[in-house]
PDB file of C-alpha atoms in Angstrom:
ATOM      1  CA  UNK A   5      -1.919 -80.655 -81.790  1.00 44.00           C
ATOM      2  CA  UNK A   6       1.503 -79.833 -81.033  1.00 44.00           C
ATOM      3  CA  UNK A   7       1.988 -78.868 -77.470  1.00 47.00           C
ATOM      4  CA  UNK A   8       2.246 -75.249 -77.022  1.00 45.00           C
ATOM      5  CA  UNK A   9       5.792 -73.853 -76.473  1.00 41.00           C
ATOM      6  CA  UNK A  10       6.974 -73.319 -72.965  1.00 39.00           C
ATOM      7  CA  UNK A  11       8.322 -70.102 -71.812  1.00 38.00           C
ATOM      8  CA  UNK A  12      11.796 -69.876 -70.442  1.00 37.00           C
ATOM      9  CA  UNK A  13      11.447 -69.000 -66.696  1.00 38.00           C
ATOM     10  CA  UNK A  14      12.717 -65.223 -66.348  1.00 40.00           C
ATOM     11  CA  UNK A  15      15.765 -64.872 -64.326  1.00 50.00           C
ATOM     12  CA  UNK A  16      16.684 -61.737 -62.676  1.00 60.00           C
ATOM     13  CA  UNK A  17      19.944 -60.194 -63.819  1.00 80.00           C
ATOM     14  CA  UNK A  18      22.471 -59.599 -61.041  1.00 90.00           C
ATOM     15  CA  UNK A  19      23.554 -56.250 -60.204  1.00 95.00           C
ATOM     16  CA  UNK A  20      26.577 -57.502 -58.812  1.00 96.00           C
ATOM     17  CA  UNK A  21      28.527 -60.704 -59.578  1.00 96.00           C
ATOM     18  CA  UNK A  22      31.708 -61.247 -57.549  1.00 96.00           C
ATOM     19  CA  UNK A  23      33.947 -63.927 -59.076  1.00 96.00           C
ATOM     20  CA  UNK A  24      37.056 -65.806 -57.273  1.00 96.00           C
ATOM     21  CA  UNK A  25      37.832 -62.362 -55.518  1.00 96.00           C
ATOM     22  CA  UNK A  26      40.920 -62.144 -53.587  1.00 96.00           C
ATOM     23  CA  UNK A  27      42.393 -59.170 -51.610  1.00 96.00           C
ATOM     24  CA  UNK A  28      45.442 -58.615 -50.156  1.00 94.00           C
ATOM     25  CA  UNK A  29      47.152 -55.827 -47.592  1.00 91.00           C
ATOM     26  CA  UNK A  30      50.958 -56.345 -48.190  1.00 89.00           C
ATOM     27  CA  UNK A  31      51.513 -60.161 -47.925  1.00 90.00           C
ATOM     28  CA  UNK A  32      48.368 -61.020 -45.722  1.00 93.00           C
ATOM     29  CA  UNK A  33      45.534 -62.067 -47.787  1.00 95.00           C
ATOM     30  CA  UNK A  34      42.288 -60.871 -46.629  1.00 95.00           C
ATOM     31  CA  UNK A  35      39.685 -62.458 -48.851  1.00 95.00           C
ATOM     32  CA  UNK A  36      40.307 -65.803 -50.039  1.00 95.00           C
ATOM     33  CA  UNK A  37      38.771 -66.112 -53.435  1.00 95.00           C
ATOM     34  CA  UNK A  38      35.172 -65.601 -52.714  1.00 96.00           C
ATOM     35  CA  UNK A  39      32.359 -65.870 -55.225  1.00 96.00           C
ATOM     36  CA  UNK A  40      28.538 -64.574 -55.234  1.00 96.00           C
ATOM     37  CA  UNK A  41      25.795 -62.758 -56.888  1.00 95.00           C
ATOM     38  CA  UNK A  42      23.491 -59.766 -56.110  1.00 96.00           C
ATOM     39  CA  UNK A  43      20.280 -59.911 -58.104  1.00 95.00           C
ATOM     40  CA  UNK A  44      19.181 -56.626 -59.159  1.00 94.00           C
ATOM     41  CA  UNK A  45      16.486 -55.112 -56.799  1.00 94.00           C
ATOM     42  CA  UNK A  46      17.600 -57.157 -53.797  1.00 95.00           C
ATOM     43  CA  UNK A  47      19.141 -56.679 -50.530  1.00 96.00           C
ATOM     44  CA  UNK A  48      22.050 -58.584 -49.512  1.00 97.00           C
ATOM     45  CA  UNK A  49      23.430 -58.573 -45.837  1.00 97.00           C
ATOM     46  CA  UNK A  50      27.026 -59.203 -45.240  1.00 96.00           C
ATOM     47  CA  UNK A  51      27.602 -60.752 -41.795  1.00 94.00           C
ATOM     48  CA  UNK A  52      30.837 -61.438 -40.119  1.00 90.00           C
ATOM     49  CA  UNK A  53      32.784 -61.161 -36.695  1.00 86.00           C
ATOM     50  CA  UNK A  54      35.523 -58.726 -36.290  1.00 84.00           C
ATOM     51  CA  UNK A  55      38.412 -59.546 -38.791  1.00 86.00           C
ATOM     52  CA  UNK A  56      36.224 -61.554 -41.040  1.00 90.00           C
ATOM     53  CA  UNK A  57      36.991 -59.455 -43.987  1.00 93.00           C
ATOM     54  CA  UNK A  58      33.460 -57.756 -44.499  1.00 93.00           C
ATOM     55  CA  UNK A  59      34.588 -54.329 -44.298  1.00 91.00           C
ATOM     56  CA  UNK A  60      37.255 -55.151 -46.898  1.00 94.00           C
ATOM     57  CA  UNK A  61      35.073 -56.687 -48.884  1.00 95.00           C
ATOM     58  CA  UNK A  62      32.647 -53.620 -48.757  1.00 94.00           C
ATOM     59  CA  UNK A  63      35.665 -51.141 -49.651  1.00 93.00           C
ATOM     60  CA  UNK A  64      36.457 -53.285 -52.516  1.00 94.00           C
ATOM     61  CA  UNK A  65      33.123 -53.446 -54.379  1.00 94.00           C
ATOM     62  CA  UNK A  66      32.893 -49.377 -53.871  1.00 92.00           C
ATOM     63  CA  UNK A  67      36.487 -49.170 -55.530  1.00 89.00           C
ATOM     64  CA  UNK A  68      38.319 -48.123 -52.207  1.00 90.00           C
ATOM     65  CA  UNK A  69      40.416 -51.184 -52.525  1.00 91.00           C
ATOM     66  CA  UNK A  70      41.989 -52.960 -55.382  1.00 91.00           C
ATOM     67  CA  UNK A  71      41.378 -56.872 -55.749  1.00 93.00           C
ATOM     68  CA  UNK A  72      44.861 -58.775 -55.748  1.00 93.00           C
ATOM     69  CA  UNK A  73      42.972 -61.120 -58.129  1.00 94.00           C
ATOM     70  CA  UNK A  74      39.588 -62.354 -59.378  1.00 95.00           C
ATOM     71  CA  UNK A  75      36.640 -60.250 -60.913  1.00 94.00           C
ATOM     72  CA  UNK A  76      33.930 -57.952 -59.718  1.00 95.00           C
ATOM     73  CA  UNK A  77      31.103 -56.967 -62.509  1.00 95.00           C
ATOM     74  CA  UNK A  78      28.737 -54.207 -61.696  1.00 94.00           C
ATOM     75  CA  UNK A  79      25.824 -53.873 -64.127  1.00 91.00           C
ATOM     76  CA  UNK A  80      27.492 -56.424 -66.615  1.00 90.00           C
ATOM     77  CA  UNK A  81      30.863 -54.410 -66.596  1.00 91.00           C
ATOM     78  CA  UNK A  82      34.198 -55.479 -65.116  1.00 91.00           C
ATOM     79  CA  UNK A  83      34.819 -52.852 -62.543  1.00 87.00           C
ATOM     80  CA  UNK A  84      38.644 -53.643 -62.584  1.00 79.00           C
ATOM     81  CA  UNK A  85      39.421 -53.368 -66.378  1.00 84.00           C
ATOM     82  CA  UNK A  86      36.878 -50.640 -67.575  1.00 89.00           C
ATOM     83  CA  UNK A  87      38.503 -47.442 -68.600  1.00 89.00           C
ATOM     84  CA  UNK A  88      38.527 -44.411 -66.090  1.00 88.00           C
ATOM     85  CA  UNK A  89      35.942 -42.709 -67.997  1.00 90.00           C
ATOM     86  CA  UNK A  90      33.637 -45.904 -67.652  1.00 91.00           C
ATOM     87  CA  UNK A  91      34.453 -46.195 -64.038  1.00 90.00           C
ATOM     88  CA  UNK A  92      33.455 -42.779 -63.148  1.00 89.00           C
ATOM     89  CA  UNK A  93      30.182 -43.292 -64.745  1.00 90.00           C
ATOM     90  CA  UNK A  94      29.329 -46.545 -62.918  1.00 91.00           C
ATOM     91  CA  UNK A  95      30.449 -44.628 -59.568  1.00 90.00           C
ATOM     92  CA  UNK A  96      27.867 -42.149 -60.263  1.00 90.00           C
ATOM     93  CA  UNK A  97      25.197 -45.043 -60.294  1.00 92.00           C
ATOM     94  CA  UNK A  98      26.498 -46.176 -56.746  1.00 94.00           C
ATOM     95  CA  UNK A  99      25.644 -44.368 -53.101  1.00 94.00           C
ATOM     96  CA  UNK A 100      27.715 -45.117 -50.125  1.00 93.00           C
ATOM     97  CA  UNK A 101      26.839 -44.464 -46.734  1.00 92.00           C
ATOM     98  CA  UNK A 102      29.551 -44.616 -44.572  1.00 87.00           C
ATOM     99  CA  UNK A 103      29.608 -46.105 -40.788  1.00 81.00           C
ATOM    100  CA  UNK A 104      29.941 -42.864 -38.954  1.00 75.00           C
ATOM    101  CA  UNK A 105      28.176 -40.713 -41.638  1.00 76.00           C
ATOM    102  CA  UNK A 106      31.176 -39.132 -42.377  1.00 88.00           C
ATOM    103  CA  UNK A 107      29.474 -35.894 -43.110  1.00 91.00           C
ATOM    104  CA  UNK A 108      31.976 -32.700 -43.526  1.00 93.00           C
ATOM    105  CA  UNK A 109      31.541 -30.761 -40.196  1.00 92.00           C
ATOM    106  CA  UNK A 110      32.412 -27.225 -41.927  1.00 95.00           C
ATOM    107  CA  UNK A 111      29.427 -27.796 -43.995  1.00 96.00           C
ATOM    108  CA  UNK A 112      25.553 -27.577 -43.488  1.00 96.00           C
ATOM    109  CA  UNK A 113      23.308 -30.802 -43.996  1.00 96.00           C
ATOM    110  CA  UNK A 114      22.164 -29.199 -47.180  1.00 96.00           C
ATOM    111  CA  UNK A 115      25.622 -28.422 -48.556  1.00 96.00           C
ATOM    112  CA  UNK A 116      26.690 -31.814 -47.772  1.00 96.00           C
ATOM    113  CA  UNK A 117      23.952 -33.725 -49.760  1.00 96.00           C
ATOM    114  CA  UNK A 118      24.274 -30.899 -52.446  1.00 96.00           C
ATOM    115  CA  UNK A 119      27.908 -31.752 -52.994  1.00 95.00           C
ATOM    116  CA  UNK A 120      27.893 -34.950 -55.294  1.00 93.00           C
ATOM    117  CA  UNK A 121      25.281 -33.001 -57.510  1.00 94.00           C
ATOM    118  CA  UNK A 122      27.779 -30.034 -57.615  1.00 94.00           C
ATOM    119  CA  UNK A 123      30.742 -32.148 -58.379  1.00 92.00           C
ATOM    120  CA  UNK A 124      29.039 -34.534 -60.978  1.00 91.00           C
ATOM    121  CA  UNK A 125      26.404 -32.571 -62.686  1.00 91.00           C
ATOM    122  CA  UNK A 126      25.625 -29.503 -64.659  1.00 92.00           C
ATOM    123  CA  UNK A 127      22.582 -28.603 -62.707  1.00 93.00           C
ATOM    124  CA  UNK A 128      22.082 -24.957 -61.572  1.00 94.00           C
ATOM    125  CA  UNK A 129      21.869 -24.165 -58.020  1.00 94.00           C
ATOM    126  CA  UNK A 130      18.260 -23.486 -57.961  1.00 94.00           C
ATOM    127  CA  UNK A 131      17.446 -26.841 -59.220  1.00 96.00           C
ATOM    128  CA  UNK A 132      19.989 -28.370 -56.727  1.00 95.00           C
ATOM    129  CA  UNK A 133      18.290 -26.690 -53.771  1.00 95.00           C
ATOM    130  CA  UNK A 134      15.159 -28.669 -54.856  1.00 96.00           C
ATOM    131  CA  UNK A 135      16.925 -32.002 -55.152  1.00 95.00           C
ATOM    132  CA  UNK A 136      18.723 -31.308 -51.694  1.00 95.00           C
ATOM    133  CA  UNK A 137      15.006 -30.730 -50.179  1.00 95.00           C
ATOM    134  CA  UNK A 138      13.455 -33.718 -51.821  1.00 94.00           C
ATOM    135  CA  UNK A 139      16.519 -36.037 -50.533  1.00 95.00           C
ATOM    136  CA  UNK A 140      16.048 -34.838 -47.307  1.00 95.00           C
ATOM    137  CA  UNK A 141      12.450 -35.260 -47.153  1.00 94.00           C
ATOM    138  CA  UNK A 142      12.816 -38.920 -48.245  1.00 92.00           C
ATOM    139  CA  UNK A 143      14.658 -39.446 -45.234  1.00 93.00           C
ATOM    140  CA  UNK A 144      12.663 -37.511 -42.751  1.00 92.00           C
ATOM    141  CA  UNK A 145      15.025 -34.666 -42.537  1.00 95.00           C
ATOM    142  CA  UNK A 146      12.715 -31.726 -44.320  1.00 94.00           C
ATOM    143  CA  UNK A 147      13.656 -28.628 -43.041  1.00 92.00           C
ATOM    144  CA  UNK A 148      17.025 -29.347 -41.488  1.00 95.00           C
ATOM    145  CA  UNK A 149      19.016 -28.099 -44.668  1.00 95.00           C
ATOM    146  CA  UNK A 150      20.702 -25.120 -42.739  1.00 95.00           C
ATOM    147  CA  UNK A 151      21.543 -27.493 -39.654  1.00 96.00           C
ATOM    148  CA  UNK A 152      25.490 -28.307 -38.931  1.00 96.00           C
ATOM    149  CA  UNK A 153      26.142 -31.943 -38.558  1.00 95.00           C
ATOM    150  CA  UNK A 154      27.270 -31.126 -34.868  1.00 94.00           C
ATOM    151  CA  UNK A 155      23.699 -30.083 -34.114  1.00 95.00           C
ATOM    152  CA  UNK A 156      22.155 -33.438 -35.496  1.00 94.00           C
ATOM    153  CA  UNK A 157      21.611 -36.556 -33.328  1.00 92.00           C
ATOM    154  CA  UNK A 158      23.286 -39.944 -34.219  1.00 90.00           C
ATOM    155  CA  UNK A 159      20.338 -40.788 -35.896  1.00 90.00           C
ATOM    156  CA  UNK A 160      19.747 -37.776 -37.691  1.00 93.00           C
ATOM    157  CA  UNK A 161      23.480 -37.745 -39.191  1.00 93.00           C
ATOM    158  CA  UNK A 162      22.942 -41.318 -40.388  1.00 92.00           C
ATOM    159  CA  UNK A 163      19.813 -40.203 -42.066  1.00 94.00           C
ATOM    160  CA  UNK A 164      21.849 -37.095 -43.604  1.00 95.00           C
ATOM    161  CA  UNK A 165      24.234 -39.432 -45.023  1.00 94.00           C
ATOM    162  CA  UNK A 166      21.630 -41.723 -46.570  1.00 94.00           C
ATOM    163  CA  UNK A 167      20.448 -38.412 -48.236  1.00 95.00           C
ATOM    164  CA  UNK A 168      23.602 -37.560 -49.678  1.00 95.00           C
ATOM    165  CA  UNK A 169      24.417 -41.206 -50.595  1.00 94.00           C
ATOM    166  CA  UNK A 170      20.934 -40.786 -52.722  1.00 94.00           C
ATOM    167  CA  UNK A 171      21.813 -37.287 -54.125  1.00 94.00           C
ATOM    168  CA  UNK A 172      22.531 -38.971 -57.514  1.00 93.00           C
ATOM    169  CA  UNK A 173      19.695 -41.281 -57.591  1.00 93.00           C
ATOM    170  CA  UNK A 174      22.068 -44.207 -57.448  1.00 94.00           C
ATOM    171  CA  UNK A 175      21.102 -47.990 -58.845  1.00 94.00           C
ATOM    172  CA  UNK A 176      23.089 -49.665 -56.213  1.00 96.00           C
ATOM    173  CA  UNK A 177      23.319 -48.336 -52.605  1.00 96.00           C
ATOM    174  CA  UNK A 178      25.780 -49.500 -49.934  1.00 96.00           C
ATOM    175  CA  UNK A 179      25.715 -49.246 -46.343  1.00 95.00           C
ATOM    176  CA  UNK A 180      28.580 -49.742 -43.706  1.00 93.00           C
ATOM    177  CA  UNK A 181      26.819 -50.650 -40.369  1.00 91.00           C
ATOM    178  CA  UNK A 182      24.029 -48.239 -40.505  1.00 91.00           C
ATOM    179  CA  UNK A 183      22.730 -48.854 -37.023  1.00 85.00           C
ATOM    180  CA  UNK A 184      25.814 -49.070 -35.269  1.00 82.00           C
ATOM    181  CA  UNK A 185      25.908 -46.846 -32.136  1.00 81.00           C
ATOM    182  CA  UNK A 186      22.220 -46.325 -32.254  1.00 84.00           C
ATOM    183  CA  UNK A 187      19.613 -47.032 -29.655  1.00 88.00           C
ATOM    184  CA  UNK A 188      17.097 -49.823 -30.651  1.00 89.00           C
ATOM    185  CA  UNK A 189      14.283 -47.519 -31.593  1.00 90.00           C
ATOM    186  CA  UNK A 190      16.439 -45.120 -33.517  1.00 90.00           C
ATOM    187  CA  UNK A 191      18.077 -48.281 -35.097  1.00 90.00           C
ATOM    188  CA  UNK A 192      14.599 -49.621 -36.027  1.00 92.00           C
ATOM    189  CA  UNK A 193      13.825 -46.501 -37.553  1.00 92.00           C
ATOM    190  CA  UNK A 194      16.970 -46.738 -40.281  1.00 92.00           C
ATOM    191  CA  UNK A 195      15.876 -50.451 -40.985  1.00 93.00           C
ATOM    192  CA  UNK A 196      12.347 -49.100 -41.815  1.00 94.00           C
ATOM    193  CA  UNK A 197      13.801 -46.182 -43.827  1.00 92.00           C
ATOM    194  CA  UNK A 198      16.115 -48.801 -45.759  1.00 93.00           C
ATOM    195  CA  UNK A 199      13.056 -50.738 -46.651  1.00 94.00           C
ATOM    196  CA  UNK A 200      10.968 -47.668 -47.783  1.00 92.00           C
ATOM    197  CA  UNK A 201      13.816 -46.827 -50.294  1.00 90.00           C
ATOM    198  CA  UNK A 202      14.076 -50.318 -51.597  1.00 91.00           C
ATOM    199  CA  UNK A 203      10.313 -50.654 -51.888  1.00 89.00           C
ATOM    200  CA  UNK A 204       9.945 -47.104 -53.418  1.00 88.00           C
ATOM    201  CA  UNK A 205      12.986 -47.081 -55.713  1.00 88.00           C
ATOM    202  CA  UNK A 206      13.753 -50.775 -56.266  1.00 89.00           C
ATOM    203  CA  UNK A 207      17.485 -49.978 -55.479  1.00 93.00           C
ATOM    204  CA  UNK A 208      19.719 -52.781 -55.271  1.00 96.00           C
ATOM    205  CA  UNK A 209      21.168 -52.546 -51.712  1.00 96.00           C
ATOM    206  CA  UNK A 210      24.264 -53.997 -49.799  1.00 97.00           C
ATOM    207  CA  UNK A 211      24.546 -53.737 -46.091  1.00 96.00           C
ATOM    208  CA  UNK A 212      27.504 -54.613 -43.877  1.00 95.00           C
ATOM    209  CA  UNK A 213      26.289 -55.360 -40.174  1.00 91.00           C
ATOM    210  CA  UNK A 214      26.832 -57.390 -37.280  1.00 85.00           C
ATOM    211  CA  UNK A 215      23.133 -56.243 -36.082  1.00 87.00           C
ATOM    212  CA  UNK A 216      21.097 -59.527 -36.154  1.00 90.00           C
ATOM    213  CA  UNK A 217      17.816 -58.099 -35.705  1.00 89.00           C
ATOM    214  CA  UNK A 218      18.328 -55.511 -38.392  1.00 92.00           C
ATOM    215  CA  UNK A 219      19.950 -57.929 -40.888  1.00 93.00           C
ATOM    216  CA  UNK A 220      16.979 -60.330 -40.576  1.00 93.00           C
ATOM    217  CA  UNK A 221      14.366 -57.467 -41.272  1.00 94.00           C
ATOM    218  CA  UNK A 222      16.149 -55.941 -44.274  1.00 95.00           C
ATOM    219  CA  UNK A 223      17.806 -58.795 -45.969  1.00 96.00           C
ATOM    220  CA  UNK A 224      16.564 -60.701 -48.996  1.00 96.00           C
ATOM    221  CA  UNK A 225      19.745 -63.021 -48.862  1.00 96.00           C
ATOM    222  CA  UNK A 226      22.636 -63.174 -46.519  1.00 96.00           C
ATOM    223  CA  UNK A 227      26.472 -63.896 -46.653  1.00 96.00           C
ATOM    224  CA  UNK A 228      28.279 -65.052 -43.495  1.00 95.00           C
ATOM    225  CA  UNK A 229      32.162 -64.317 -43.699  1.00 95.00           C
ATOM    226  CA  UNK A 230      34.634 -65.875 -41.509  1.00 93.00           C
ATOM    227  CA  UNK A 231      38.444 -65.421 -41.661  1.00 92.00           C
ATOM    228  CA  UNK A 232      38.078 -63.971 -45.699  1.00 94.00           C
ATOM    229  CA  UNK A 233      35.985 -67.288 -46.687  1.00 95.00           C
ATOM    230  CA  UNK A 234      32.119 -67.196 -47.366  1.00 96.00           C
ATOM    231  CA  UNK A 235      30.906 -69.960 -45.089  1.00 94.00           C
ATOM    232  CA  UNK A 236      27.233 -69.368 -45.689  1.00 94.00           C
ATOM    233  CA  UNK A 237      25.233 -67.912 -48.634  1.00 95.00           C
ATOM    234  CA  UNK A 238      21.253 -68.044 -48.294  1.00 94.00           C
ATOM    235  CA  UNK A 239      17.964 -66.368 -48.163  1.00 95.00           C
ATOM    236  CA  UNK A 240      17.044 -65.235 -44.753  1.00 93.00           C
ATOM    237  CA  UNK A 241      14.843 -68.351 -44.049  1.00 93.00           C
ATOM    238  CA  UNK A 242      17.476 -70.938 -44.794  1.00 94.00           C
ATOM    239  CA  UNK A 243      19.970 -68.881 -42.665  1.00 93.00           C
ATOM    240  CA  UNK A 244      17.632 -68.923 -39.683  1.00 92.00           C
ATOM    241  CA  UNK A 245      17.270 -72.615 -39.949  1.00 91.00           C
ATOM    242  CA  UNK A 246      20.836 -73.471 -40.987  1.00 91.00           C
ATOM    243  CA  UNK A 247      22.681 -76.266 -38.894  1.00 91.00           C
ATOM    244  CA  UNK A 248      26.205 -75.515 -40.209  1.00 90.00           C
ATOM    245  CA  UNK A 249      28.141 -75.264 -36.893  1.00 90.00           C
ATOM    246  CA  UNK A 250      29.981 -71.927 -37.517  1.00 90.00           C
ATOM    247  CA  UNK A 251      26.378 -70.131 -38.504  1.00 91.00           C
ATOM    248  CA  UNK A 252      24.776 -71.573 -35.642  1.00 91.00           C
ATOM    249  CA  UNK A 253      27.871 -70.187 -33.290  1.00 90.00           C
ATOM    250  CA  UNK A 254      27.489 -66.814 -34.953  1.00 88.00           C
ATOM    251  CA  UNK A 255      23.589 -66.711 -34.796  1.00 89.00           C
ATOM    252  CA  UNK A 256      23.328 -68.216 -31.209  1.00 88.00           C
ATOM    253  CA  UNK A 257      26.251 -65.735 -30.091  1.00 80.00           C
ATOM    254  CA  UNK A 258      28.601 -68.765 -29.013  1.00 84.00           C
ATOM    255  CA  UNK A 259      32.091 -67.442 -27.756  1.00 81.00           C
ATOM    256  CA  UNK A 260      35.223 -68.912 -29.228  1.00 72.00           C
ATOM    257  CA  UNK A 261      36.422 -71.937 -26.891  1.00 70.00           C
ATOM    258  CA  UNK A 262      39.711 -70.193 -26.292  1.00 61.00           C
ATOM    259  CA  UNK A 263      37.842 -66.897 -25.069  1.00 51.00           C
ATOM    260  CA  UNK A 264      35.236 -68.843 -22.778  1.00 49.00           C
ATOM    261  CA  UNK A 265      38.529 -70.723 -21.328  1.00 51.00           C
ATOM    262  CA  UNK A 266      40.084 -67.256 -20.706  1.00 50.00           C
ATOM    263  CA  UNK A 267      36.837 -65.943 -19.182  1.00 48.00           C
ATOM    264  CA  UNK A 268      36.606 -68.767 -16.803  1.00 54.00           C
ATOM    265  CA  UNK A 269      40.401 -68.385 -15.703  1.00 47.00           C
ATOM    266  CA  UNK A 270      39.625 -64.797 -14.883  1.00 49.00           C
ATOM    267  CA  UNK A 271      36.490 -65.421 -13.211  1.00 54.00           C
ATOM    268  CA  UNK A 272      38.626 -68.197 -11.231  1.00 50.00           C
ATOM    269  CA  UNK A 273      41.179 -65.724 -10.061  1.00 50.00           C
ATOM    270  CA  UNK A 274      38.845 -62.988  -8.914  1.00 49.00           C
ATOM    271  CA  UNK A 275      36.579 -65.964  -7.181  1.00 53.00           C
ATOM    272  CA  UNK A 276      33.586 -64.849  -9.155  1.00 54.00           C
ATOM    273  CA  UNK A 277      32.555 -68.469  -9.912  1.00 51.00           C
ATOM    274  CA  UNK A 278      33.743 -71.783  -8.386  1.00 49.00           C
ATOM    275  CA  UNK A 279      36.565 -73.081 -10.088  1.00 47.00           C
ATOM    276  CA  UNK A 280      35.324 -76.073 -11.417  1.00 49.00           C
ATOM    277  CA  UNK A 281      31.970 -76.629 -13.336  1.00 45.00           C
ATOM    278  CA  UNK A 282      29.833 -79.800 -13.315  1.00 41.00           C
TER     279      UNK A 282
END
């Protein structure tokens, strides 16, 4: 009897594929030929210090910056070379929650959430009102439709921004520093909301953050950027036990040697510490 045929293991398709991406501001190159994949339904966290290029990468992924070279494939479409109509349709499948919320201060919370639906669909106002209530309920802001952004706390503004990002039922959701500026309890609530959204809707999520506690909680995979280069691309478990020096420096919060020297020099001048260490 011949052996039963073996089935080929299934491979999760990539929602995002970045290939040799380079981005310049004038003559200065920010991203130096980086490549990575984001499987559909997974959460990728992009880590990096100030000036590492993580914000530039996020802005390029959502179309706010143009690559100098390389490719960005989103749902098997070359983001840079598709037609304007195809690009618009692809953007409708992507939601973005900005760092400060970016809510329109002259509009109510409900009007902010309704805006993408009014701009990109032919739904009637009664249906949009129902959609707005649903989205606000999903982020824990049921009943806040008539509030102005100025009346909300920092955490509530973040949730309202997420509700707006969810308005078009996106398949890919981007977050820029979702817990920045929040106290630990409110930040933990935002983390739990991200996990809930992923579980409920199987959304592909990309998060830029420098909050390590948040990153390790929400990520399936992590990228560490340093000066425009990917120095690590691993699962959470592999990143935590990595012995790569730059990874350990970032995770263990070890300052740069020149910064340590400057601090020592200032402490010597002020007399805060002895001038020499043993």
